[in-house]
PDB file of C-alpha atoms in Angstrom:
ATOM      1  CA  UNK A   1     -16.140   5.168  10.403  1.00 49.00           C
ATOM      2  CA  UNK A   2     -16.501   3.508   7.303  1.00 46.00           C
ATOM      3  CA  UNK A   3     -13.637   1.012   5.996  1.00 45.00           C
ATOM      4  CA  UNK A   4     -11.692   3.082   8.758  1.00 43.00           C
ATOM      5  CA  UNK A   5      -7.673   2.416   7.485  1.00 41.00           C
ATOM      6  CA  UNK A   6      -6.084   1.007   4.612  1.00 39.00           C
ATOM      7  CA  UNK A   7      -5.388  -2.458   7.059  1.00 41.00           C
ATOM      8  CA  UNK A   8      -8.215  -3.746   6.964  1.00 36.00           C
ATOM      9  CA  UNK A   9      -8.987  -2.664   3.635  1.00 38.00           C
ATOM     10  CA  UNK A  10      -5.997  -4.903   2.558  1.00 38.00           C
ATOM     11  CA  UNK A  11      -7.217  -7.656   4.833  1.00 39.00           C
ATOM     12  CA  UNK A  12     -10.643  -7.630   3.528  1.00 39.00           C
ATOM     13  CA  UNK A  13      -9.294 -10.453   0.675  1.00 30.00           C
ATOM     14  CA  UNK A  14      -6.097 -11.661   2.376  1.00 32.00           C
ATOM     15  CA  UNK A  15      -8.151 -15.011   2.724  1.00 35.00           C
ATOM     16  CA  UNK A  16      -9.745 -15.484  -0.408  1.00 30.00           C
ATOM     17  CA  UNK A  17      -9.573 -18.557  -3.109  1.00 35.00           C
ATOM     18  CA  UNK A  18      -6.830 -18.722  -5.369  1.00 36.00           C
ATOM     19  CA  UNK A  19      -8.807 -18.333  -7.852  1.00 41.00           C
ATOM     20  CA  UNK A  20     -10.245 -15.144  -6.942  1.00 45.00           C
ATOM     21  CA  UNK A  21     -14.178 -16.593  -7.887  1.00 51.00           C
ATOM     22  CA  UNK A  22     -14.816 -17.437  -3.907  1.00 57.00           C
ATOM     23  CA  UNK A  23     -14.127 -16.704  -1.099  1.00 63.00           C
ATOM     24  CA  UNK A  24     -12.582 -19.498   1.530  1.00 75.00           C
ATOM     25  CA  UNK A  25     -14.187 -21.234   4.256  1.00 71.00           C
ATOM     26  CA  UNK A  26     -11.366 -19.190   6.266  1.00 76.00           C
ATOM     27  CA  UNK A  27     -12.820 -15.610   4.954  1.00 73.00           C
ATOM     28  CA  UNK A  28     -16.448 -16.857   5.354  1.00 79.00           C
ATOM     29  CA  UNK A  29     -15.839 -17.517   9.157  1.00 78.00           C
ATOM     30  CA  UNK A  30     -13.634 -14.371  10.143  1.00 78.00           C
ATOM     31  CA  UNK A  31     -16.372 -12.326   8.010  1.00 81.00           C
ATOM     32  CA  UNK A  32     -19.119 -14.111  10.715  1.00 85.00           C
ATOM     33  CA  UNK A  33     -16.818 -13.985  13.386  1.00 86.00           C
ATOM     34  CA  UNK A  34     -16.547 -10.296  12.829  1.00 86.00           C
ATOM     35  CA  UNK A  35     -20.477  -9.565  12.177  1.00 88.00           C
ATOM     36  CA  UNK A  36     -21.258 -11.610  14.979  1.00 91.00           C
ATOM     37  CA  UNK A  37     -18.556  -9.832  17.128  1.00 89.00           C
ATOM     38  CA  UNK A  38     -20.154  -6.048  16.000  1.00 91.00           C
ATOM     39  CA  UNK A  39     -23.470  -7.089  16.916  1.00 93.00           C
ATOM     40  CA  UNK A  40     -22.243  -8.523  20.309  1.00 94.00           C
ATOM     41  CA  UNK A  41     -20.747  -4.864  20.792  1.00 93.00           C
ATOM     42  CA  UNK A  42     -23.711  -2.956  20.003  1.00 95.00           C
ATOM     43  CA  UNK A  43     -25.959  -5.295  22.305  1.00 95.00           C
ATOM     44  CA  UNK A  44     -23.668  -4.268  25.175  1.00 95.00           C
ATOM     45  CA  UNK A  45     -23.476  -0.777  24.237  1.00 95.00           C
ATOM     46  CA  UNK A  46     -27.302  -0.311  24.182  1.00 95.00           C
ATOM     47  CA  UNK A  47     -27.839  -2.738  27.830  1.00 95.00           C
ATOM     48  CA  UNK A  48     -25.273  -0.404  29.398  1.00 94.00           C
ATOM     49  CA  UNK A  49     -27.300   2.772  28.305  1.00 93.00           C
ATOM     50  CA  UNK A  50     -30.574   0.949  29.959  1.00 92.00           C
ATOM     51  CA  UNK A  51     -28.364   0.213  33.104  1.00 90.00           C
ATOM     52  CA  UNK A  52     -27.119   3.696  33.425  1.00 88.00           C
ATOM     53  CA  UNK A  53     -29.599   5.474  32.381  1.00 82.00           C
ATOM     54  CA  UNK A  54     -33.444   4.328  32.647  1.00 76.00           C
ATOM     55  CA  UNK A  55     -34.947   5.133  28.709  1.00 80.00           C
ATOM     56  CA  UNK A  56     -36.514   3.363  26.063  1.00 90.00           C
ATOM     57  CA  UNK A  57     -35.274   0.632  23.979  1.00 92.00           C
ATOM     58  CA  UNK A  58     -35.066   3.030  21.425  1.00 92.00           C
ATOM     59  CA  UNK A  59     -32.988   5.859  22.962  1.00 93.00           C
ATOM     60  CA  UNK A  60     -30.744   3.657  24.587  1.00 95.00           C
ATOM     61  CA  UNK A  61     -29.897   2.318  21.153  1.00 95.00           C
ATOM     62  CA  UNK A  62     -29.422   5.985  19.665  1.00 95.00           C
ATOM     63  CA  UNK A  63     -27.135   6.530  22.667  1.00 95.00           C
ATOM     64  CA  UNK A  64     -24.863   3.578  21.847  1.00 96.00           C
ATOM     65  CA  UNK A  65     -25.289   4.507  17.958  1.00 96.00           C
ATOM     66  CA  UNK A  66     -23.782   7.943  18.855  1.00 96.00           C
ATOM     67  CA  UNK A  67     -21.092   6.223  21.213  1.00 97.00           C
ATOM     68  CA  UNK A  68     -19.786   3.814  18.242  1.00 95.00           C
ATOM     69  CA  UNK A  69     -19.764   6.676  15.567  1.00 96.00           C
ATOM     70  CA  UNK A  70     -17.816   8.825  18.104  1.00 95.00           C
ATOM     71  CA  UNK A  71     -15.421   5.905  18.412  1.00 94.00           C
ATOM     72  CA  UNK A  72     -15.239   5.338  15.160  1.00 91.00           C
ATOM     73  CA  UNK A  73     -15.017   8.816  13.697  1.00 92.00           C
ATOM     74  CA  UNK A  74     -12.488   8.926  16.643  1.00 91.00           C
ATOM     75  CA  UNK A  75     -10.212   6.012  14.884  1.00 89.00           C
ATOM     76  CA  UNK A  76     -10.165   8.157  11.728  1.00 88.00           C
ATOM     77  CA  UNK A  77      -9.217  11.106  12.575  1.00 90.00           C
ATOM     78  CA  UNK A  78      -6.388   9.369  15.066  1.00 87.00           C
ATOM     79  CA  UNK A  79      -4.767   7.613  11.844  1.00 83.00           C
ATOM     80  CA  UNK A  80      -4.446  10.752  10.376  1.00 84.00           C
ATOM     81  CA  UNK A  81      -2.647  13.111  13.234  1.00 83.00           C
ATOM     82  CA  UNK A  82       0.137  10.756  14.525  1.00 76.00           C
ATOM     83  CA  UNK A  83       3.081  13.098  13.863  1.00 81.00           C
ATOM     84  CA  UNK A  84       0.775  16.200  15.816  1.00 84.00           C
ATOM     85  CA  UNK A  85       2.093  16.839  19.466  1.00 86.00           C
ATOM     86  CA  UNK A  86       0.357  15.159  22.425  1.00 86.00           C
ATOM     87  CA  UNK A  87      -2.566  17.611  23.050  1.00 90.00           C
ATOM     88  CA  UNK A  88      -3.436  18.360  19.748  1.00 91.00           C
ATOM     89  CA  UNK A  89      -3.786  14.745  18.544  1.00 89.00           C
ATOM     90  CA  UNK A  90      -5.707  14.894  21.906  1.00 91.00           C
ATOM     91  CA  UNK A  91      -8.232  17.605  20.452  1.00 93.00           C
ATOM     92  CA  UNK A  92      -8.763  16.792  16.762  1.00 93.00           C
ATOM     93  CA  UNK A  93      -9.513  13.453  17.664  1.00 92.00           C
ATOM     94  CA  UNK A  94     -12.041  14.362  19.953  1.00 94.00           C
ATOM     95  CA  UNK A  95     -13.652  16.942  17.341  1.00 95.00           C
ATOM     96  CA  UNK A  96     -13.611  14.115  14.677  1.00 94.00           C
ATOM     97  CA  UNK A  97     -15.586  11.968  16.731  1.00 94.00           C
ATOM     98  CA  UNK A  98     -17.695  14.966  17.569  1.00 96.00           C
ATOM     99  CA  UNK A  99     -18.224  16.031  14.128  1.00 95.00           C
ATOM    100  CA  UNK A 100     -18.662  11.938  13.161  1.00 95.00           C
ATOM    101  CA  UNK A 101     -21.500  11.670  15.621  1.00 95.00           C
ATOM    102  CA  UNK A 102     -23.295  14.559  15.797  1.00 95.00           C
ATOM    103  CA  UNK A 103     -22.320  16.675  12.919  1.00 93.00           C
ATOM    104  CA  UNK A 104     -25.100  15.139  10.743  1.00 91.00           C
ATOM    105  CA  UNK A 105     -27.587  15.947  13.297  1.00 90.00           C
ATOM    106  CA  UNK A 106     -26.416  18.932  14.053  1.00 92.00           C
ATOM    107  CA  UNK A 107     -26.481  19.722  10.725  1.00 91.00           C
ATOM    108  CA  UNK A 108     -30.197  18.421  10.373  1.00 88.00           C
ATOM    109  CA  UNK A 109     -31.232  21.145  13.496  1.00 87.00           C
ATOM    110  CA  UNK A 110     -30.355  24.302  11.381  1.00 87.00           C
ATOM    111  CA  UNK A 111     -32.061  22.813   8.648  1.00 84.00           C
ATOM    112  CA  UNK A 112     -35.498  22.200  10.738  1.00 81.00           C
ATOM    113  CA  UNK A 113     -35.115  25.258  12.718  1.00 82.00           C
ATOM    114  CA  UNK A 114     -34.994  24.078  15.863  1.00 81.00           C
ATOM    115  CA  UNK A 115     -34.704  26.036  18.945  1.00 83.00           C
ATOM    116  CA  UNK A 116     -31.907  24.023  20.446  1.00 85.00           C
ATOM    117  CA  UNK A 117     -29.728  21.246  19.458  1.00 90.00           C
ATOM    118  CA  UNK A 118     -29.970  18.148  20.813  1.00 90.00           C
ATOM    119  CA  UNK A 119     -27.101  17.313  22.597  1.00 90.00           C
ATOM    120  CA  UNK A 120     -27.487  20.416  24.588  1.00 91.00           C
ATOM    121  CA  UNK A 121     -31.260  19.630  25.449  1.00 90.00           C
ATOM    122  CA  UNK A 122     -29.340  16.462  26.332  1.00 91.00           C
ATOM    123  CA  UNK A 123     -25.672  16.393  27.613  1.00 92.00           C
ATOM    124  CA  UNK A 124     -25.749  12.823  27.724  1.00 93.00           C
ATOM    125  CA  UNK A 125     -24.870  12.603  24.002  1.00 94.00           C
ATOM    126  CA  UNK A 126     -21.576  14.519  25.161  1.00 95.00           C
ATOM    127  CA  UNK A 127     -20.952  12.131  27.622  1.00 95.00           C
ATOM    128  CA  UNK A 128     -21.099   9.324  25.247  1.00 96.00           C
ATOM    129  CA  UNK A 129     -19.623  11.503  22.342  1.00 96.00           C
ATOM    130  CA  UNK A 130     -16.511  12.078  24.561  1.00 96.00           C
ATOM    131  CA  UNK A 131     -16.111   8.299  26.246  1.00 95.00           C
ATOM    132  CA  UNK A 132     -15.891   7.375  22.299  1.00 94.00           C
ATOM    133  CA  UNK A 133     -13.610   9.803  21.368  1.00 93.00           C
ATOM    134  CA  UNK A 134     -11.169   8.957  24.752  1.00 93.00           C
ATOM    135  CA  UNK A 135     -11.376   5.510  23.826  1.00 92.00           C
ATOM    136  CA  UNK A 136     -10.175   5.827  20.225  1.00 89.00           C
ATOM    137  CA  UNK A 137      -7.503   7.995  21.159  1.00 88.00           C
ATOM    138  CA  UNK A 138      -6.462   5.684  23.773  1.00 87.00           C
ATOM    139  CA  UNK A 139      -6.382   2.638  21.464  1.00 80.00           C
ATOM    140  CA  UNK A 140      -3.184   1.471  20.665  1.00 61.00           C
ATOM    141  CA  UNK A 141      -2.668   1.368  17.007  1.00 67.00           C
ATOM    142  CA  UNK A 142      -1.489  -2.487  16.662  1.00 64.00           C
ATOM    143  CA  UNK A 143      -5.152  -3.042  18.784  1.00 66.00           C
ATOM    144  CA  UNK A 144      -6.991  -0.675  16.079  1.00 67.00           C
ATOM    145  CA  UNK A 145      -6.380  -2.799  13.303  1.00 67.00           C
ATOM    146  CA  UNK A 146      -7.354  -6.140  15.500  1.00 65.00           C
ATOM    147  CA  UNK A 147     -10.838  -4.687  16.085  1.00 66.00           C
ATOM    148  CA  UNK A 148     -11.938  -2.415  13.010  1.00 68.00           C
ATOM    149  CA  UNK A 149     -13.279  -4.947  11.120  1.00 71.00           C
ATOM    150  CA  UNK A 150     -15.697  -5.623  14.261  1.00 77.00           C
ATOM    151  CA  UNK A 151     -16.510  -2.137  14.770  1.00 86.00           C
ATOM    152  CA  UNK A 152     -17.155  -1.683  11.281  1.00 88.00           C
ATOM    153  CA  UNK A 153     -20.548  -4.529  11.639  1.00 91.00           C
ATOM    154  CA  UNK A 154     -21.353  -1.915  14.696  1.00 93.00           C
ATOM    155  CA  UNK A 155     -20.919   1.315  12.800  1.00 93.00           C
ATOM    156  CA  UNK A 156     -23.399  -0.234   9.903  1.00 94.00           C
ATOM    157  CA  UNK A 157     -25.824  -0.580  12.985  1.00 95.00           C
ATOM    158  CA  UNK A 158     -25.453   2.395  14.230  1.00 95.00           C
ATOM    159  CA  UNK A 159     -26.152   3.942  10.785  1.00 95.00           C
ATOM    160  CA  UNK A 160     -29.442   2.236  10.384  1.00 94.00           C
ATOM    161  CA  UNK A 161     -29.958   3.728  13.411  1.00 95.00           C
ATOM    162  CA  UNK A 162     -29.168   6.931  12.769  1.00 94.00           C
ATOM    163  CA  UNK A 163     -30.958   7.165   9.847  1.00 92.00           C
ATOM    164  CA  UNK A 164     -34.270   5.738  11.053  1.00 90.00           C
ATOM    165  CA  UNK A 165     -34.286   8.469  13.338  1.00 87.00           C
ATOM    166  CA  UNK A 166     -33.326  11.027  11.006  1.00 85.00           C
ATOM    167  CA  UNK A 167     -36.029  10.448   8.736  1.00 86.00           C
ATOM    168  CA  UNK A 168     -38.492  10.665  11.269  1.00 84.00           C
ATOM    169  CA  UNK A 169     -37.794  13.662  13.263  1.00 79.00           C
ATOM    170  CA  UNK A 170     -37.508  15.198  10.101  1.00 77.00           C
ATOM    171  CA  UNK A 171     -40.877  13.792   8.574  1.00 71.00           C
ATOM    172  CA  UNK A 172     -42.248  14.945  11.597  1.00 65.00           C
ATOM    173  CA  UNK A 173     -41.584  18.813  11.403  1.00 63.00           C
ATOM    174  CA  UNK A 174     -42.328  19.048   7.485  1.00 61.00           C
ATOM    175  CA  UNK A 175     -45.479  16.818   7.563  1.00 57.00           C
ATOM    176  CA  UNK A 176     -47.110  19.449  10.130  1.00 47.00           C
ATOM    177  CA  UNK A 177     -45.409  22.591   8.668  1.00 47.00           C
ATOM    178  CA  UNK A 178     -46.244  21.546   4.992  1.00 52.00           C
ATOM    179  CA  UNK A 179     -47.642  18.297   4.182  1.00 54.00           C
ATOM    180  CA  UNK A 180     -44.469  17.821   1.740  1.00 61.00           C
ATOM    181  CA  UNK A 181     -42.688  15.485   4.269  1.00 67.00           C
ATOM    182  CA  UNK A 182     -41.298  12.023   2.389  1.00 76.00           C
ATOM    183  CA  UNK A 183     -38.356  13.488   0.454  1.00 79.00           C
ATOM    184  CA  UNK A 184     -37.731  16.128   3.213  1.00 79.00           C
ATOM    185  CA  UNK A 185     -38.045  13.407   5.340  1.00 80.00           C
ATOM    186  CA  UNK A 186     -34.989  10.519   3.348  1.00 86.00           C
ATOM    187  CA  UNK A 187     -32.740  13.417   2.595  1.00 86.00           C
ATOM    188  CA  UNK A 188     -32.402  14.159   6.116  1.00 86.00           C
ATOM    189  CA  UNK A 189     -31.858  10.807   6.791  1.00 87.00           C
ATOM    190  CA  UNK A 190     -29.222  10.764   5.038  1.00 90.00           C
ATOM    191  CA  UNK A 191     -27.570  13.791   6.543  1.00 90.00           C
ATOM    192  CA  UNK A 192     -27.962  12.197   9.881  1.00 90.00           C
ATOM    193  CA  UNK A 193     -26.627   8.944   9.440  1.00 91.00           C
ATOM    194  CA  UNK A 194     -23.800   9.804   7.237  1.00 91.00           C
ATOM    195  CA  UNK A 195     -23.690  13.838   7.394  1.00 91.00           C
ATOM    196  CA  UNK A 196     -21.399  13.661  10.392  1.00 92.00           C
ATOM    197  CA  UNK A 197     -18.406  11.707   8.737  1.00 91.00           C
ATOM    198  CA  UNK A 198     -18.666  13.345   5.217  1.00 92.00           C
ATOM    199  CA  UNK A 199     -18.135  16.690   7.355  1.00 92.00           C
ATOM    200  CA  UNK A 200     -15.141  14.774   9.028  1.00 92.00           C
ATOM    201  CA  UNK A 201     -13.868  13.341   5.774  1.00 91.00           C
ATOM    202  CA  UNK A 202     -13.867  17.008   4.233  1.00 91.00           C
ATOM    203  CA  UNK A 203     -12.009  18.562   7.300  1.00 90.00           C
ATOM    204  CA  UNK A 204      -9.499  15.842   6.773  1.00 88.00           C
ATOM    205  CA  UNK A 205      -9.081  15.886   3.400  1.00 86.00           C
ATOM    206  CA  UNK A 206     -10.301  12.094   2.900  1.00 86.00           C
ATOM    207  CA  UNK A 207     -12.260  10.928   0.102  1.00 84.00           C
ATOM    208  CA  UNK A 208     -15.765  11.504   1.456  1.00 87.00           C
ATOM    209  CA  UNK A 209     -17.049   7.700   2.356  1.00 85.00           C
ATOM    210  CA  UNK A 210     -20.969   9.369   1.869  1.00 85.00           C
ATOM    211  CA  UNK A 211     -20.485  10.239  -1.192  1.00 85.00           C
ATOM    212  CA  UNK A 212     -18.005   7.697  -3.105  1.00 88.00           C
ATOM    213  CA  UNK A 213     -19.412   4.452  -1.381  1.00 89.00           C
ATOM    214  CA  UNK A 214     -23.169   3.173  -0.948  1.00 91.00           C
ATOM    215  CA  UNK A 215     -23.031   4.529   2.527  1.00 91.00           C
ATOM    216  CA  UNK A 216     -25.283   7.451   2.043  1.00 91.00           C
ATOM    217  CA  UNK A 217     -27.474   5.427  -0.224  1.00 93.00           C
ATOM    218  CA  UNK A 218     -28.156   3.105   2.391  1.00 94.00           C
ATOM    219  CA  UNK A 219     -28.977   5.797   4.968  1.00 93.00           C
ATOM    220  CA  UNK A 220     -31.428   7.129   2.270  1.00 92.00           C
ATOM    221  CA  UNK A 221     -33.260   3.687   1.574  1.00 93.00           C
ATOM    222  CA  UNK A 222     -33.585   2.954   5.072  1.00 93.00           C
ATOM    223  CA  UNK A 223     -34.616   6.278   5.873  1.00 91.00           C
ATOM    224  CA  UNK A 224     -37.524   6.118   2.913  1.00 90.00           C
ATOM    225  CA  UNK A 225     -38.636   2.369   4.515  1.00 92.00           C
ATOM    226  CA  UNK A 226     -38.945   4.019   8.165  1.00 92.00           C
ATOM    227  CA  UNK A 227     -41.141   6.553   6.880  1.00 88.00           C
ATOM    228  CA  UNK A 228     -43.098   4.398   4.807  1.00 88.00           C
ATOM    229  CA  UNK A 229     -43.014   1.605   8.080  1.00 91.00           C
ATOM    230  CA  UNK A 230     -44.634   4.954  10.573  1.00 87.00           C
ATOM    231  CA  UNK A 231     -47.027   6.159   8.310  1.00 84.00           C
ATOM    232  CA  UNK A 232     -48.435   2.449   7.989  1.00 88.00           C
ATOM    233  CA  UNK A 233     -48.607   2.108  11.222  1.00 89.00           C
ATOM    234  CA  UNK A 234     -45.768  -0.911  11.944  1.00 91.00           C
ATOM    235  CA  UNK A 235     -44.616  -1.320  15.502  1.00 91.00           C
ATOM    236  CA  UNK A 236     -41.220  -0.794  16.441  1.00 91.00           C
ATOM    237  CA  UNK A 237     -40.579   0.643  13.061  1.00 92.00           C
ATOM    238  CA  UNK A 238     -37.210   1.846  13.963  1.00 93.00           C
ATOM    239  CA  UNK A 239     -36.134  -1.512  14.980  1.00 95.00           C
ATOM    240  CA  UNK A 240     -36.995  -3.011  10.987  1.00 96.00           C
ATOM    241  CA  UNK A 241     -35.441  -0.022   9.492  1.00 95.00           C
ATOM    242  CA  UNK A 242     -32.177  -0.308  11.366  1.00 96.00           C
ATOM    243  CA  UNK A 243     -31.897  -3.832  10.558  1.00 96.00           C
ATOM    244  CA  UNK A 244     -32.577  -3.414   7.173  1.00 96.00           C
ATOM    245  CA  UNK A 245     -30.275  -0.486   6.604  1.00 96.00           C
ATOM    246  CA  UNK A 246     -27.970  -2.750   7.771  1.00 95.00           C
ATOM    247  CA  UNK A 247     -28.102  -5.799   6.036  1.00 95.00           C
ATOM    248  CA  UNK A 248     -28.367  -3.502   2.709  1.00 96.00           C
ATOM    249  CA  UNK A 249     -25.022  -1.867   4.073  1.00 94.00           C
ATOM    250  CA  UNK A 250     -23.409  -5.450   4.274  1.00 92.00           C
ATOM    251  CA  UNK A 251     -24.409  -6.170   1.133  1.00 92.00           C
ATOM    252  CA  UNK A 252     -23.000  -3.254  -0.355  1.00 93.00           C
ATOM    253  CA  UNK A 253     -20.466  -2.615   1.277  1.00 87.00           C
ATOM    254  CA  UNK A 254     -17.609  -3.025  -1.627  1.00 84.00           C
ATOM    255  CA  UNK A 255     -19.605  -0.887  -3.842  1.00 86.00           C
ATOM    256  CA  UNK A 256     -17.062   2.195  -4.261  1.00 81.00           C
ATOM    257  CA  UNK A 257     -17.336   4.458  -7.020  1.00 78.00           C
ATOM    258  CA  UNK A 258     -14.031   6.388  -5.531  1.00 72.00           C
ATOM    259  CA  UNK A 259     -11.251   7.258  -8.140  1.00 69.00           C
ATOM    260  CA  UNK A 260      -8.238   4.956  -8.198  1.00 68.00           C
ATOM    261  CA  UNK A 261      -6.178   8.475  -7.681  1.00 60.00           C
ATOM    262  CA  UNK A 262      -4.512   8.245  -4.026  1.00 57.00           C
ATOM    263  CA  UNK A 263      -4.587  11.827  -3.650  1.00 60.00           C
ATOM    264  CA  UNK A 264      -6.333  13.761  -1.153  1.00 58.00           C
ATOM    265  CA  UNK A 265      -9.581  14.948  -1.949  1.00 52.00           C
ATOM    266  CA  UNK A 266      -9.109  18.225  -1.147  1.00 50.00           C
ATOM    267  CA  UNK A 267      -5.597  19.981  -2.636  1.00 47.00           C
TER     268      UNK A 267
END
């Protein structure tokens, strides 16, 4: 999730202008190409959820959110255990696309007190969880690189998603419990769109993407806008949230306030 290796990181301005003020036509296009490509993959994701499973709009979309975090976290966590034998590698990718795509909301369950999480009350998001993690383990690491950069436009969906959601379910519980719902309500949000990979990014020692890029921010924003979109009443609320979250995370998405320091994060 998030910038997901240093190849594409170094790819990200293999194209631009000589002198560094623009970007070329060539950049502009693979950067479209790319969008375009993550969008396409999302799309698919959610029609297959509708095919396979009959739900709303809405929940098929959360299903294909948690599939592309789970692949994501998945491609990770695999770039990181190379040298571990064959079932290990096997395991911790798994857990890291686990921990990517449900850790946050796992997370957000203890903190509402809620009888039962949700991927128990539903196994279907351990269905999807583990498809995404297979698949990312599977992935040959010459494809990886090929495809981040179009997974990455999917996993900025997937956040505005995430955090829609989030914000809700959480504004939800506190607005009945206590009235004091709204800030309850976008710190949540945050937790669920990018709680599961700043969990990851701890385990693995990484510099936590939540916390040193505008990631979390933009879960946060788009969090506050879908609570502010329900309480006035907008249809399809989610949908403008998760579009917006995404956009902003476009748009931001070379903000880094990371140290130049290489080493791990975590001694």
């Amino acid at each position: 999730m998030h910038n997901f290796s240093r190849g594409i990181q170094a790819g990200q301005f293999a194209n631009m202008g000589s002198s560094g003020a623009l970007p070329s036509f060539d950049h502009l296009w693979n950067s479209a190409r790319s969008s375009l490509a993550g969008i396409l993959i999302f799309l698919i994701l959610t029609f297959i959820a509708l095919r396979l499973s009959p739900q709303s709009l809405r929940d098929a979309a959360d299903m294909a959110a948690t599939f592309v975090f789970a692949f994501t976290g998945g491609l990770v966590t695999a770039a990181r255990v190379g040298h571990y034998s064959l079932l290990r590698q096997v395991a911790v990718v798994l857990a890291g696309g686990f921990l990517t795509a449900n850790g946050g909301g796992t997370a957000r369950t203890f903190i509402l007190q809620q009888p039962q999480f949700f991927w128990l009350e539903n196994p279907d998001y351990l269905l999807v969880t583990f498809a995404g993690g297979v698949i990312a383990w599977l992935m040959a690491a010459d494809i990886r690189e090929v495809t981040e950069s179009h997974w990455d436009m999917a996993d900025r969906i997937a956040l505005g998603v995430f955090a829609g959601m989030g914000a809700e379910k959480a504004g939800l519980v506190f607005m009945v419990a206590t009235g004091d719902w709204f800030v309850t309500g976008v710190l949540l949000a945050t937790l669920t769109g990018a709680g599961g990979g700043l969990i990851r990014d701890l385990l693995l020692r990484r510099w936590p993407t939540a916390l040193f890029t505008s990631y979390g921010l933009c879960a946060a924003v788009g969090g506050a806008l879908h609570l502010h979109m329900v309480v006035e009443g907008v249809p399809v609320a989610w949908f403008f949230s998760t579009v917006f979250t995404t956009v902003l995370a476009c748009l931001t998405r070379k903000w880094s306030w990371r140290p130049k320091s290489r080493k791990p994060f975590i001694e």
